[in-house]
Amino acid sequence: MHQSHAHQASRLQLNSQGDLKHFLSTEGLSREILTAILDRADSFLDGHGGIRNEPVLAGRTVMNLFFEASTRTRTTFEVAAKRLSADVLNIDISKSSTSKGETLRDMLWNLEAMTADIFVVRHGLSGAAHFIASQVTPRIAVINAGDGRHAHPTQAMLDMLTIRRHAGDFTGLTVAIIGDIRHSRVARSEIHALQTLGAREIRVIGPRTLLPRDFEELGVQVFEDLSAGLKDVDVAIALRIQNERMESALLPGSSEFYSLYGLTRERLKVAKPNVLVMHPGPINRGVEIESELADGPQSLILKQVNYGIAVRMAVLAMSVAGQDAERAQGAST
Amino acid sequence: MHQSHAHQASRLQLNSQGDLKHFLSTEGLSREILTAILDRADSFLDGHGGIRNEPVLAGRTVMNLFFEASTRTRTTFEVAAKRLSADVLNIDISKSSTSKGETLRDMLWNLEAMTADIFVVRHGLSGAAHFIASQVTPRIAVINAGDGRHAHPTQAMLDMLTIRRHAGDFTGLTVAIIGDIRHSRVARSEIHALQTLGAREIRVIGPRTLLPRDFEELGVQVFEDLSAGLKDVDVAIALRIQNERMESALLPGSSEFYSLYGLTRERLKVAKPNVLVMHPGPINRGVEIESELADGPQSLILKQVNYGIAVRMAVLAMSVAGQDAERAQGAST
Amino acid sequence: MHQSHAHQASRLQLNSQGDLKHFLSTEGLSREILTAILDRADSFLDGHGGIRNEPVLAGRTVMNLFFEASTRTRTTFEVAAKRLSADVLNIDISKSSTSKGETLRDMLWNLEAMTADIFVVRHGLSGAAHFIASQVTPRIAVINAGDGRHAHPTQAMLDMLTIRRHAGDFTGLTVAIIGDIRHSRVARSEIHALQTLGAREIRVIGPRTLLPRDFEELGVQVFEDLSAGLKDVDVAIALRIQNERMESALLPGSSEFYSLYGLTRERLKVAKPNVLVMHPGPINRGVEIESELADGPQSLILKQVNYGIAVRMAVLAMSVAGQDAERAQGAST
């Protein structure tokens, strides 16, 4: 990412006091902000797999704008918002006025006028969440729930929370991400977050066709060989292989992928003894990961889902607080 | 409208103390009732674009019965109901038992028995909301969210609120409605409300094919020429042209419509200097209205949406109160 | 049902103190438990057709997992959960990750990790609810909202509540169930509940093709002749004839069914004078039941719907309490 992009992303996400007011990407956010998100998320976890409710969004309206369907991600945001006592509306974009020729901007302005406080945005186009954040008035906080190949920052942050809670401080950690790095919004958001939080080394592992072309710029180590890439890692994150990718020429069949890049207990023997195993889900058993490994003691896959609720609560609560502070500031000057 | 119709509509909408218990149409409601709705709506506006919540419907269940899809209108009612602390259920009519051969009456009775308090009804047939109100027991308040070509009374009332807040008292005002008057439920509801509230003159402007045939009975002035119709008006309301109408023989193409009836800054020069510009949305830029006008200082289009939440809160709260009073009355006698 | 099945069903549904923790079927539950459910449901009825809210599930998350669409049943559970102040999420199974190749178990585990407290399950396969209850961790209470031909226990219990409130104690009652007994999950659940609650005699009436093959094991009296079967009954429950059944070879046309098995005022003259008439809905007027009878004074059809909210509130509240007690027990030992 060019410096100017990062600067712009930063400017858009922070209010004049430097606090979060939109959550669009992990790029451009400082270690302080990312750490503050993790701390806030931690505060919602009760330590027994449960989540502490906190009614900080009572009377506030969250609108889920999913231009691309994702029941899983939408559900996590819906649970998170309700645990903060917000009202949640799922806007059925496909049936809404945009299909009657209304422009996207008009749709957004109308939803704003209906007194929304937060837009949770999922879109198939990279940059859509940034565009929407640039269009809305300061009343609305925008949260990126995944846009194109660009970013999926709440997924990245729940992975950071998982690593911090189970491996401790980032500065000493070697983290490997395995699979389709090139087309993954999760991978991009994770790499930025890991770098900002100070991870010692970030590796990406996969067939040449699925590795990023800009790896030097990204500052990651590239491995086509799984065993070499897993050597001495503290954390191994397997990415989901999209079915549509499998059917294209970019990938061999799923069994060949498994034989070359599937994570197994056997292959992880070259990693650190207590290596953590992660996956953003939903998992393809026997494709990206061995079934026994996914269900075994090293696997944090379901913890990730659980922490995901807390991370989404954190960014919802912090963004609204940041917008409120900005508005109060504006009113007093 | 015949006297008997108005009388019947009035009887159905008011309880024995003369208070609102259903909100079905602006027809048959007195100036006192319409003014009370506007006053109640005003009480929810905080003056800074926000809405004051009031938990008067806590523990009450609102069921949205949308026999005709309208994401926009449904969303406004959902927001309004939640801001009153009601529980809201969107009943998926297309998948419900009526498709299994259940009659409409049986469906209504079943939803009643599930302890609904309010039905918000949208239907493609004129009179559907009145029919439903005539079938339910006194426990349920029915709100018309648009029925056929007949009425869309909450849209009319939010327009009245917009006019009252920005132009003041109705008695001196000349209001023009432009576009497809003949097929518009909004226009009909607006005309009745404007008359009841005492507007000085109501004009309808459009091509002959889209003007109402019963304009004399309606008591409106008819103009086929836009400039003549806009002369000295205080308020200009452009209606949405339905795409399906555009494709029929009733209308020329959209660019020809714009050249003859599209509202522009230039054409509004014949109107009063501070003429207010309104549109029920969603707008077709460059068809009913010039884009710069829609976004300009005279435009109240987004205010209308915002006031729409307050108006829906008002009719929901008032109708339930009216049903409660009626039931209490029945219990004590 | 074999003893071992009943024992297993019992074991799965009760916690170590013998209280309800899942509600999967009426089979295997004692008279004490069924009576406790009816008592709890009674406590929610205000005696005037209304339901008393009780915020016992505030902060809890109910997830509706409807693998088979049923707007009617889903709506009743949604109303019930909201009246207990729970947050409710309708998971769109058809669009969820299972369609991306995720296994059912992985989907359940993921929803659990999102901190669900209750799964309300509807499934086309018999035994699905039991399977799901056997897979989830002790944090989640599972409620069966209908599975295949197997069970629809909340429907059975709302029928029991209806009978108890209107006919009093079960021990003197003769109850007839009319229609498609063989394929009905409702009939099976009712028969078990009636037997457990001590009904004197249970009759099933219908054409041979729709009568159960295991009636001796079920302990019911079988009648192919309606008049003979209705003789001296206290309660007559007409089941809904599924349209798909009507079109198969198992049934004559709907008018022939009505002439042989349709419940009418005339035919009920052989029953007890105050015979109660019930139907799980939605009714086919003129097929299973005469229209005037359905709307007449003996009909409890809409009461059943109303009591259904209370019964669902009861099993939701009791199951969560049972899981809480179990977890507290586990924590203290």
PDB file of C-alpha atoms in Angstrom, chain B residues 97 100-102, chain C residues 178 180 238-243 279-284 288:
ATOM      1  CA  SER B  97     -50.123 -20.290   5.164  1.00  0.00           C
ATOM      2  CA  LYS B 100     -51.340 -23.191   1.549  1.00  0.00           C
ATOM      3  CA  GLY B 101     -54.954 -22.274   0.881  1.00  0.00           C
ATOM      4  CA  GLU B 102     -55.636 -20.501   4.163  1.00  0.00           C
TER       5      GLU B 102
ATOM      6  CA  ILE C 178     -59.285 -37.508  12.937  1.00  0.00           C
ATOM      7  CA  ASP C 180     -54.017 -38.436   8.457  1.00  0.00           C
ATOM      8  CA  ALA C 238     -59.203 -32.723  13.258  1.00  0.00           C
ATOM      9  CA  LEU C 239     -55.762 -32.833  11.664  1.00  0.00           C
ATOM     10  CA  ARG C 240     -54.769 -30.842   8.630  1.00  0.00           C
ATOM     11  CA  ILE C 241     -54.723 -32.820   5.385  1.00  0.00           C
ATOM     12  CA  GLN C 242     -51.548 -31.946   3.506  1.00  0.00           C
ATOM     13  CA  ASN C 243     -52.187 -30.971  -0.089  1.00  0.00           C
ATOM     14  CA  HIS C 279     -57.458 -28.299  14.850  1.00  0.00           C
ATOM     15  CA  PRO C 280     -53.730 -27.479  14.705  1.00  0.00           C
ATOM     16  CA  GLY C 281     -54.279 -25.107  11.768  1.00  0.00           C
ATOM     17  CA  PRO C 282     -54.108 -23.818   9.173  1.00  0.00           C
ATOM     18  CA  ILE C 283     -57.591 -25.179   8.509  1.00  0.00           C
ATOM     19  CA  ASN C 284     -58.969 -26.201   5.142  1.00  0.00           C
ATOM     20  CA  GLU C 288     -61.363 -31.347   7.444  1.00  0.00           C
TER      21      GLU C 288
END
